[in-house]
mmCIF file of C-alpha atoms and ligand atoms in Angstrom:
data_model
loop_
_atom_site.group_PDB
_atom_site.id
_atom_site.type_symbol
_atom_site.label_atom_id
_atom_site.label_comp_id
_atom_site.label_asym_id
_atom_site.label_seq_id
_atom_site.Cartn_x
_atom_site.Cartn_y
_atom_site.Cartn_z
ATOM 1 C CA UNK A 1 48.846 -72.286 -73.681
ATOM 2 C CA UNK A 2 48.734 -69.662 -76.322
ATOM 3 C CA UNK A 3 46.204 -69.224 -78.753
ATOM 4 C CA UNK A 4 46.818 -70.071 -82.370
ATOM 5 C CA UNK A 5 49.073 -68.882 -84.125
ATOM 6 C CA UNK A 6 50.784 -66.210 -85.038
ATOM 7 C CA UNK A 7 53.724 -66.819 -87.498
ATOM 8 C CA UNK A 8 56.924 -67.063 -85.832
ATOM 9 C CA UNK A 9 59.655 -65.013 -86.949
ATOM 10 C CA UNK A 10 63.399 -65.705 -86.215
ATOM 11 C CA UNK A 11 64.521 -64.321 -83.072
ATOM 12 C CA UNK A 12 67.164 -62.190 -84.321
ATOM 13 C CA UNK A 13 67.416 -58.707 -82.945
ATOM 14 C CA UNK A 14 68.197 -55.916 -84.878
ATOM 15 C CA UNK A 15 67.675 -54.526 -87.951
ATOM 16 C CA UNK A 16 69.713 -52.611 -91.060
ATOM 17 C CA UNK A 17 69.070 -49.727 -89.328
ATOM 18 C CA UNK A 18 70.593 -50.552 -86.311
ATOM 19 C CA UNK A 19 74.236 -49.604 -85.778
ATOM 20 C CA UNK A 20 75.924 -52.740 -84.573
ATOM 21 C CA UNK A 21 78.767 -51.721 -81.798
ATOM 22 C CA UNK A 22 82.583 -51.291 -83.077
ATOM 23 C CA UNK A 23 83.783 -54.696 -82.877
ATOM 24 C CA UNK A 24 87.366 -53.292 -83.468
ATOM 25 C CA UNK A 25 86.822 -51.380 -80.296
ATOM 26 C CA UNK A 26 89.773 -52.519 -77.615
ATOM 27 C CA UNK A 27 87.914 -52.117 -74.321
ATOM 28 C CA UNK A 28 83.966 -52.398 -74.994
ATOM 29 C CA UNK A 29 82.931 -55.650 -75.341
ATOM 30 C CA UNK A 30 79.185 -56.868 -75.539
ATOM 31 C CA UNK A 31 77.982 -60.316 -74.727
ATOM 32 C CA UNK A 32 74.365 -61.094 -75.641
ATOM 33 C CA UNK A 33 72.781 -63.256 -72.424
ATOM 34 C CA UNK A 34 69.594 -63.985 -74.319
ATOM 35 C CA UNK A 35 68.893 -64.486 -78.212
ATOM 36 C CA UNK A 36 65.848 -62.337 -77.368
ATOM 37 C CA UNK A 37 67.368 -59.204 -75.507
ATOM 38 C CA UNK A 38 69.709 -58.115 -73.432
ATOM 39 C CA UNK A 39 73.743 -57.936 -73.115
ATOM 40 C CA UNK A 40 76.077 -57.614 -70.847
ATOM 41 C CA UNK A 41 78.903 -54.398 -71.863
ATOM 42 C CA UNK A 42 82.357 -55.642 -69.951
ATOM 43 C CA UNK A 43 85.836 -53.030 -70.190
ATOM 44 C CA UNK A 44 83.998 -49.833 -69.221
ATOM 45 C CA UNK A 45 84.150 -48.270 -65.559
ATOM 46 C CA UNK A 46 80.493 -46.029 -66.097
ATOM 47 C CA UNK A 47 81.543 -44.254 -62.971
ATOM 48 C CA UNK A 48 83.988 -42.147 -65.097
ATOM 49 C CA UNK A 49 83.143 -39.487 -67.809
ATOM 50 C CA UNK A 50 82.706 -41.521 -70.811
ATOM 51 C CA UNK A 51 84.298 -40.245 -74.273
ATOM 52 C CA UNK A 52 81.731 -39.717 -76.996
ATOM 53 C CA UNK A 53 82.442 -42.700 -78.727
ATOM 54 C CA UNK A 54 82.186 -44.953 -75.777
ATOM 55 C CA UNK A 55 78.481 -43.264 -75.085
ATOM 56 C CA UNK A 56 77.931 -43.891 -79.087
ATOM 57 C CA UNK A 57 78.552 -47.833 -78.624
ATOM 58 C CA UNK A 58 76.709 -48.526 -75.266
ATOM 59 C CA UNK A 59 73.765 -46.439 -77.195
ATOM 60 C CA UNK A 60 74.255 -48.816 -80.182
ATOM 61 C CA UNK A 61 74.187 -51.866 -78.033
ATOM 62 C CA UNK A 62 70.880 -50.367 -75.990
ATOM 63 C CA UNK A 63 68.797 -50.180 -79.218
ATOM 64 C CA UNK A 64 69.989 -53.570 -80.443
ATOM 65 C CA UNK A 65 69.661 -55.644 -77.290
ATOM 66 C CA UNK A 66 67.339 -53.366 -75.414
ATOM 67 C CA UNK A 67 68.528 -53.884 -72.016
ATOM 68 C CA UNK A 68 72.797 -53.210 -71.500
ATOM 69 C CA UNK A 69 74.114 -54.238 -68.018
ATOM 70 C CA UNK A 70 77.369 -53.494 -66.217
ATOM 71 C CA UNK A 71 78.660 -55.788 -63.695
ATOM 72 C CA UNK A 72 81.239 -54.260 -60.833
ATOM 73 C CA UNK A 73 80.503 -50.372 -61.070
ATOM 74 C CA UNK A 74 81.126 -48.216 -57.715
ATOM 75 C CA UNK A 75 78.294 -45.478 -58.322
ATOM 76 C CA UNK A 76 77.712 -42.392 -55.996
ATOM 77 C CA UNK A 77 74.276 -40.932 -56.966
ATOM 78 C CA UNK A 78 76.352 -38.113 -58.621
ATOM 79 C CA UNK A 79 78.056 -40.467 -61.148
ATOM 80 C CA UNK A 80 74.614 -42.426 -61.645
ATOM 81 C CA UNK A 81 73.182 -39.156 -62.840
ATOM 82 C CA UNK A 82 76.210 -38.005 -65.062
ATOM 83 C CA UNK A 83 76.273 -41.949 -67.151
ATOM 84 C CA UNK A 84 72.462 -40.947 -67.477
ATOM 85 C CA UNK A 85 73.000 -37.791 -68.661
ATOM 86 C CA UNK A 86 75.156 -38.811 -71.522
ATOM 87 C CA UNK A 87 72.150 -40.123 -72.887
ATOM 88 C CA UNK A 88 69.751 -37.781 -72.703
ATOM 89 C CA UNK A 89 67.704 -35.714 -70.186
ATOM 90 C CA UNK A 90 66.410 -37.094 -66.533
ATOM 91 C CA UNK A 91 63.282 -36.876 -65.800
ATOM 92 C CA UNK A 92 61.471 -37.271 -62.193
ATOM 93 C CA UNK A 93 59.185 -40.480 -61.262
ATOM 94 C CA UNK A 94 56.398 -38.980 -60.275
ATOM 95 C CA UNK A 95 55.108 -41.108 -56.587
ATOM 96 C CA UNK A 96 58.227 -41.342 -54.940
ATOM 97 C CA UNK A 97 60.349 -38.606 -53.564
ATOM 98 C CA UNK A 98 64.140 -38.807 -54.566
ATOM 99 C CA UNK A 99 66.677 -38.747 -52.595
ATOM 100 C CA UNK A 100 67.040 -35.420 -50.520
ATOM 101 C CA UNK A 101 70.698 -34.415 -51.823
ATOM 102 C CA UNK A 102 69.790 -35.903 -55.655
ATOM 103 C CA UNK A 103 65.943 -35.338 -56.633
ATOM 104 C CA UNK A 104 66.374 -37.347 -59.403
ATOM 105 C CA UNK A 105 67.934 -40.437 -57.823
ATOM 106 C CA UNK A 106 64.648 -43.007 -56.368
ATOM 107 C CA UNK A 107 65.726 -45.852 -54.220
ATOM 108 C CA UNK A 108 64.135 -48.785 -54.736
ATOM 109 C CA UNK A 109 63.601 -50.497 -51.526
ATOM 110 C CA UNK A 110 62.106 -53.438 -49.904
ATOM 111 C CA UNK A 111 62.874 -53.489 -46.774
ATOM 112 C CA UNK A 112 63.216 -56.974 -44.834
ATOM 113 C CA UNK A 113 59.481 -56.610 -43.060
ATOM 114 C CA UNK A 114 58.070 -55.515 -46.600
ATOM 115 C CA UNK A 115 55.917 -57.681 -48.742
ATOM 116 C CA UNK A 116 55.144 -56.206 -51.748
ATOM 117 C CA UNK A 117 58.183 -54.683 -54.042
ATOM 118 C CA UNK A 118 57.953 -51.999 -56.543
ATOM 119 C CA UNK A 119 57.650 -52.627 -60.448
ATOM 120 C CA UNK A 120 56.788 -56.416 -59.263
ATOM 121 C CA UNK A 121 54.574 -56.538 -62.313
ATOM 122 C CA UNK A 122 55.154 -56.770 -66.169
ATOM 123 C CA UNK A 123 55.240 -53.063 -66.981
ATOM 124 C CA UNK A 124 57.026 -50.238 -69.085
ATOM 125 C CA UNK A 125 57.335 -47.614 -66.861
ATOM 126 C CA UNK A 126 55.158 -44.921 -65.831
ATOM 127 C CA UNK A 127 52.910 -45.239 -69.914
ATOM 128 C CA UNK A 128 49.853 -43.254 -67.793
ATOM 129 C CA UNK A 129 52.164 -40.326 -68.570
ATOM 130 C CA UNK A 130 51.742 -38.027 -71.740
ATOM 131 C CA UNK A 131 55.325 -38.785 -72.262
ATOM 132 C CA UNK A 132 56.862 -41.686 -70.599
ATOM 133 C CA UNK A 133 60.613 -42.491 -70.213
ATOM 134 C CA UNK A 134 62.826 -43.503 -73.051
ATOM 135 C CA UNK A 135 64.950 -45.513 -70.486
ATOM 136 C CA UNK A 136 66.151 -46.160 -67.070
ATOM 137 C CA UNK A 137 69.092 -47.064 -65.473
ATOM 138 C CA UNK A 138 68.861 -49.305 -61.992
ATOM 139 C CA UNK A 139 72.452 -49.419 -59.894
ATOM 140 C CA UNK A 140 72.094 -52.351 -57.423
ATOM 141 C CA UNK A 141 73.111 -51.648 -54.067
ATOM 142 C CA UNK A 142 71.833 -54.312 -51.444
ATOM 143 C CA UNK A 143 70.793 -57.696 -53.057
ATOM 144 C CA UNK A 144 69.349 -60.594 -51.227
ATOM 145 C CA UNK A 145 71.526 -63.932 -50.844
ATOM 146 C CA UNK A 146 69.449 -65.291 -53.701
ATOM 147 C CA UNK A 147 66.097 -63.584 -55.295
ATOM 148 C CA UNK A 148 65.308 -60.395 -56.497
ATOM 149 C CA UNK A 149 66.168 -61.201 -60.244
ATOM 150 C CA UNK A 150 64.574 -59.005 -62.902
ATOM 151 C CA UNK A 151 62.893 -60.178 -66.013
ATOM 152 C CA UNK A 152 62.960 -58.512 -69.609
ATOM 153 C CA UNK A 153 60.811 -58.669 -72.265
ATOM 154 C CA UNK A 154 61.701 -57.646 -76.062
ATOM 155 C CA UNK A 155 58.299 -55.833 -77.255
ATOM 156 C CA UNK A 156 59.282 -56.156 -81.278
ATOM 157 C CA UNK A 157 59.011 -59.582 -80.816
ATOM 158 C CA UNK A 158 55.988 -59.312 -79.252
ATOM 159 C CA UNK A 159 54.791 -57.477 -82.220
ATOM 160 C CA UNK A 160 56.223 -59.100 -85.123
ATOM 161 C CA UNK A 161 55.033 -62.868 -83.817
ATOM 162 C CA UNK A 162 51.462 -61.682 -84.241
ATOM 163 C CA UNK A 163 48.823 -62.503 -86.897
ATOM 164 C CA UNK A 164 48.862 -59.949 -89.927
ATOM 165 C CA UNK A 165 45.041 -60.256 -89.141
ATOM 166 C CA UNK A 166 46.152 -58.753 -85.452
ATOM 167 C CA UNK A 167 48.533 -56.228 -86.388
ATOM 168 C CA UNK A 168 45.957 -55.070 -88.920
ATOM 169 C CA UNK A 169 43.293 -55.468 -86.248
ATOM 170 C CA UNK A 170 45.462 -53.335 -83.525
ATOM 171 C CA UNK A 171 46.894 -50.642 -86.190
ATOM 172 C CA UNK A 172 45.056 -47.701 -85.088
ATOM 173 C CA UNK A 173 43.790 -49.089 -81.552
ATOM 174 C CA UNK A 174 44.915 -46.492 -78.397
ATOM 175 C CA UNK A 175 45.193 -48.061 -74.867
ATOM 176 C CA UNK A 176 43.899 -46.037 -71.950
ATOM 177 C CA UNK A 177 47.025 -46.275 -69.159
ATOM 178 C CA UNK A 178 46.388 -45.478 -65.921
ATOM 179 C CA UNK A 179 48.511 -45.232 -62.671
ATOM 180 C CA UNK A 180 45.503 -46.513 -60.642
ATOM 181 C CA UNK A 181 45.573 -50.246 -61.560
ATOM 182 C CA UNK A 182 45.778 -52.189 -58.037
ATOM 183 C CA UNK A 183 48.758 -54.547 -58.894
ATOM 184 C CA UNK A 184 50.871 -51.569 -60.205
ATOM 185 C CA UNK A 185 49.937 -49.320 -56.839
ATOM 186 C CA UNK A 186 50.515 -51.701 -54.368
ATOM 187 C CA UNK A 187 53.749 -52.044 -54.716
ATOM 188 C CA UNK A 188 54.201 -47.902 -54.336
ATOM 189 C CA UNK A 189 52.021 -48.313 -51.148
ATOM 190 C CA UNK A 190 54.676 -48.824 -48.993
ATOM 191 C CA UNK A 191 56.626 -45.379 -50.058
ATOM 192 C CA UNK A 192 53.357 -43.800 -49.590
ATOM 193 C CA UNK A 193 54.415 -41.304 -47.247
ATOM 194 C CA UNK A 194 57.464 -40.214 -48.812
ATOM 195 C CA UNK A 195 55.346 -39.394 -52.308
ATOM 196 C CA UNK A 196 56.161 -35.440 -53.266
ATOM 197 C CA UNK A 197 53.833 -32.797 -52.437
ATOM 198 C CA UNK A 198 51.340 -31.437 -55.358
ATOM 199 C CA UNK A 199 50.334 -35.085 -56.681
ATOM 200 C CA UNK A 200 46.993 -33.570 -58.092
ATOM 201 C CA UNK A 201 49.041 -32.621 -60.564
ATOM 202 C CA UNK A 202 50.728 -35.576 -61.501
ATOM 203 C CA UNK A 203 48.911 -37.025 -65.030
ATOM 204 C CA UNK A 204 47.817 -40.519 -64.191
ATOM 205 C CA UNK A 205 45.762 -41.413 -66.871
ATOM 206 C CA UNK A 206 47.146 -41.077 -70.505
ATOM 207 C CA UNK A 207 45.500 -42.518 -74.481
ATOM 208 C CA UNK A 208 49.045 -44.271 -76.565
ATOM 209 C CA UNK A 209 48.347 -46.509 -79.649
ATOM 210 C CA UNK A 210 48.650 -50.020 -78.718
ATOM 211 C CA UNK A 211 51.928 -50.734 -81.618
ATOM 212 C CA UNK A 212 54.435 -47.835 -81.014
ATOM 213 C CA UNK A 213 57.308 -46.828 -83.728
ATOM 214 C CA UNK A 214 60.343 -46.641 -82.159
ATOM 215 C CA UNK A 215 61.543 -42.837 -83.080
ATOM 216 C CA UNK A 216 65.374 -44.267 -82.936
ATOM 217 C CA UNK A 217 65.017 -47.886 -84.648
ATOM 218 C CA UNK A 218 61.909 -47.139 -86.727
ATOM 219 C CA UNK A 219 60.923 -50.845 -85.874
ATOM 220 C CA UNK A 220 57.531 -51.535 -84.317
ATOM 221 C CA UNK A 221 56.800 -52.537 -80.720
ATOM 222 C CA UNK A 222 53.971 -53.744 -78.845
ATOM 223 C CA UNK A 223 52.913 -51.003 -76.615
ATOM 224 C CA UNK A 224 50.370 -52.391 -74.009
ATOM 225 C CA UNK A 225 51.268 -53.459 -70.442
ATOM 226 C CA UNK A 226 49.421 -55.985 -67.280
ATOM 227 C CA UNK A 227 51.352 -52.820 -65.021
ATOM 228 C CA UNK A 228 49.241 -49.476 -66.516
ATOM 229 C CA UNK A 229 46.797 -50.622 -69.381
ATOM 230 C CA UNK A 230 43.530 -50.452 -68.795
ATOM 231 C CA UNK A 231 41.570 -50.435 -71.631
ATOM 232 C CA UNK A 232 41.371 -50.176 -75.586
ATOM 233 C CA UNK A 233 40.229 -46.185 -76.013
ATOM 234 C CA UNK A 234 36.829 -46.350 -77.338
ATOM 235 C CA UNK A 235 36.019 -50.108 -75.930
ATOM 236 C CA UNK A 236 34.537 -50.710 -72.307
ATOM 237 C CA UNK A 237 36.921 -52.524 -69.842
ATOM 238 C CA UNK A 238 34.520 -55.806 -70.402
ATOM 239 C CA UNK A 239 35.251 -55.797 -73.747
ATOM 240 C CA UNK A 240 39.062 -55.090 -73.822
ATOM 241 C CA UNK A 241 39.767 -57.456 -71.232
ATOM 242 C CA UNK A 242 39.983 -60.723 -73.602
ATOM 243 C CA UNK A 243 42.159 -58.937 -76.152
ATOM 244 C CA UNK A 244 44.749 -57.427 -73.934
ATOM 245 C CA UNK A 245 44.904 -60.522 -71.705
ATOM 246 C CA UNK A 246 45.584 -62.313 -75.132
ATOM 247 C CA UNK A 247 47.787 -59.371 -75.633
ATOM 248 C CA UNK A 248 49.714 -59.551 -71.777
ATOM 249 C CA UNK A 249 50.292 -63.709 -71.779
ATOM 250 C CA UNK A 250 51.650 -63.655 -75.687
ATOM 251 C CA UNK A 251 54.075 -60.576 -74.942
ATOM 252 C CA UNK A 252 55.765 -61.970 -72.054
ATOM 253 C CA UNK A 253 56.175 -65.681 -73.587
ATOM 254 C CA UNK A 254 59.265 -67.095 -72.399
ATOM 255 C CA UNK A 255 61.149 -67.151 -75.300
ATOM 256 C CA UNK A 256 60.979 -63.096 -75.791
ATOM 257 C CA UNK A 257 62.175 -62.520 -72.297
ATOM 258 C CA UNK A 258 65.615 -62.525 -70.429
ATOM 259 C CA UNK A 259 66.591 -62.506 -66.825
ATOM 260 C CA UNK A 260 69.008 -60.688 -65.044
ATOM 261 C CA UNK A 261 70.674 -61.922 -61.715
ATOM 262 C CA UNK A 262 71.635 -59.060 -59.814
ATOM 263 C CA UNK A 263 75.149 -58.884 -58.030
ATOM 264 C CA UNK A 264 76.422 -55.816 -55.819
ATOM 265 C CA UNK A 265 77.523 -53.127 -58.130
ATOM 266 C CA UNK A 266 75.559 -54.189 -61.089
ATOM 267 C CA UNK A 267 73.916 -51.684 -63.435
ATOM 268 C CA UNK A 268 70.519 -52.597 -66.150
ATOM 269 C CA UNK A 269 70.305 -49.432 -68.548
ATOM 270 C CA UNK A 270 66.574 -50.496 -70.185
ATOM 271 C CA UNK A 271 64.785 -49.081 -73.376
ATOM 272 C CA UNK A 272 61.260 -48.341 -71.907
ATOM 273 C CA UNK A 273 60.190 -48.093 -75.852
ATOM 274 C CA UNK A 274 60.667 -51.697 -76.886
ATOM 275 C CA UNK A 275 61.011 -53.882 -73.477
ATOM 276 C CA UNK A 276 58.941 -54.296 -71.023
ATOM 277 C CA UNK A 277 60.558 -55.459 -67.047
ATOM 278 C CA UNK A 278 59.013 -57.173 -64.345
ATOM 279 C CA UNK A 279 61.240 -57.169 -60.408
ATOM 280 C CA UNK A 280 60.678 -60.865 -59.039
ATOM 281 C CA UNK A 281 59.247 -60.795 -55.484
ATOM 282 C CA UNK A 282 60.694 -64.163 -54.370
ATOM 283 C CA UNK A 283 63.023 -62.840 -51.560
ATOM 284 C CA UNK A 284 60.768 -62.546 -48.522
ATOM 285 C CA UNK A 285 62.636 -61.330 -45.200
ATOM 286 C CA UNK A 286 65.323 -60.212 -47.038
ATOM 287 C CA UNK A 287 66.440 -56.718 -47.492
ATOM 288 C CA UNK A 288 67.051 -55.236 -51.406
ATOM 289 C CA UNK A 289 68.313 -51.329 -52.337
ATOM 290 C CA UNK A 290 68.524 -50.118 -55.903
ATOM 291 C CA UNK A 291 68.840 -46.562 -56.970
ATOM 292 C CA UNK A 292 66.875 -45.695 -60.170
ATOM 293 C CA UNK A 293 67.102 -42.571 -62.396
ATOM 294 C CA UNK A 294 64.637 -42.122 -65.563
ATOM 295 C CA UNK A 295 65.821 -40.629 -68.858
ATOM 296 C CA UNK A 296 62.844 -38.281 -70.276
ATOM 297 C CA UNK A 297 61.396 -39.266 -73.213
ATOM 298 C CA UNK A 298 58.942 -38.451 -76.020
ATOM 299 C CA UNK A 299 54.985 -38.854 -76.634
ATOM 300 C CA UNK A 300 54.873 -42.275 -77.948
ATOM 301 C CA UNK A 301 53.359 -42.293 -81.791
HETATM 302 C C1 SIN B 401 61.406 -51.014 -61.618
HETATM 303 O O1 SIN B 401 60.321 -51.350 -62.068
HETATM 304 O O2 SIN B 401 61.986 -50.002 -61.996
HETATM 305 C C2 SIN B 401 62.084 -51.877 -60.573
HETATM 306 C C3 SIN B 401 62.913 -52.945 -61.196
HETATM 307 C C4 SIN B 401 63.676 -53.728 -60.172
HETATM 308 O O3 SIN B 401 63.706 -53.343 -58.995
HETATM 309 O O4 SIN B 401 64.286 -54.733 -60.531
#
């Protein structure tokens, strides 16, 4: 249960300052799957260099719907990298080496003798960094016979369904996010050995205001996650704990979320600003590939 209430606000997505893809557009065509988030873009092969207005609608559709997937690509990691590309610049995940030919490509494995999975937790990715992703974009290789779904979560909604008297509360709160929380790690453990050289480098630990502005939208989002957060800066652990569990079981409510059932071929292309994912371990003994590259992004503000 919930606690009391926040007002609810209609679940529309978007917002005037949105651009809304070109419905006149012959080949593009998106198809919400959830009144919270997420569509699915049909009439575009991603594997081929993409005109500049095709890249301008699939962009459009990302910030509206905040998760765009592609069913029935063929991707080699070189085409993966050049759809990314078109939107912006990659950057590396920091605890798992990329493939040796394309640095920037991570598989995401579980093998069929593996327990835990990677990202198996509700999480934007990688918020312990000063600067964490704008996006990602998962191409599914090897998917189980049934399993291995991923859920979404639409972080605006998360924010604008709270109290005013919790927005005003949260305004200028900072979260401490840390790569070190145990649910997060374990599922790197098993890629331990394949981490890059020089990880005393790598940031872990890194202060981002609990509501984030979206620098595209302008909209507000709910910038806390069960994956990374650890704390509200300033407050002890004790004392966080009962506002960003509060914080963790109201952003992920059913209603704000969408799931994605993964075929062979498929692609997700997620906004790490405003949704939040979380890969369901449910597919024991079976074997699941992905290959993941990470579009840089900005500090959050
Ligand atoms: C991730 O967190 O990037 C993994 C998502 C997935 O494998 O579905």
């Amino acid at each position: 249960m919930q606690g009391p209430a926040a007002d609810i606000v209609p679940l529309a997505v978007g917002n005037d300052k949105i651009r809304r893809v070109n419905a006149s557009h012959p080949k593009i065509e998106v198809k919400p799957i959830s009144p919270a988030l997420g569509a699915e873009i049909y009439g575009v092969d991603i594997s081929r260099p993409l005109d500049d207005r095709v890249v301008a609608e699939i962009r459009a559709a990302l910030l509206e719907h905040l998760v765009v997937f592609f069913r029935d690509q063929s991707l080699t990691p070189q085409s993966l990298i050049a759809f990314a590309k078109r939107f912006g610049e990659l950057a590396r995940y920091p605890f798992v080496k990329g493939m040796d030919d394309f640095p920037e490509v991570v598989e995401v494995i579980k093998r069929e003798d593996e327990v835990h999975n990677f990202g198996g937790i509700w999480h934007s990715d990688t918020t312990y960094l000063e600067r964490p992703p704008m996006g990602s974009v998962l191409y599914a290789c090897e998917i189980p016979p049934l399993g291995g779904d991923t859920l979404f979560a639409n972080m605006y909604l998360a924010y604008d369904t709270l109290s005013d008297g919790m927005k005003a509360f949260l305004s200028d709160l900072n979260a401490v996010n840390s790569a070190a929380k145990p649910d997060a790690a374990v599922g790197r453990i098993e890629r331990k050995t394949e981490r890059p050289t020089g990880e005393d480098e790598i940031k872990t630990e890194s202060v981002h205001p609990i509501v984030r502005t979206h620098p595209e939208t302008g909209r507000k989002a709910l910038y806390v996650n069960r994956g990374h957060t650890v704390k509200i800066d300033g407050f002890s652990e004790e004392e966080s704990r009962p506002i960003l569990e509060y914080l963790y079981l109201h952003q992920t409510r059913p209603e704000f979320t969408c799931r994605f059932r993964w075929t062979p071929g498929a692609v997700a292309f997620w906004d790490n600003r405003a949704a939040q994912h979380n890969a369901i371990n449910d597919y024991q003994g079976y074997r699941r590939v992905m290959q993941r590259v990470t579009l840089a992004g900005e500090k959050p503000a």
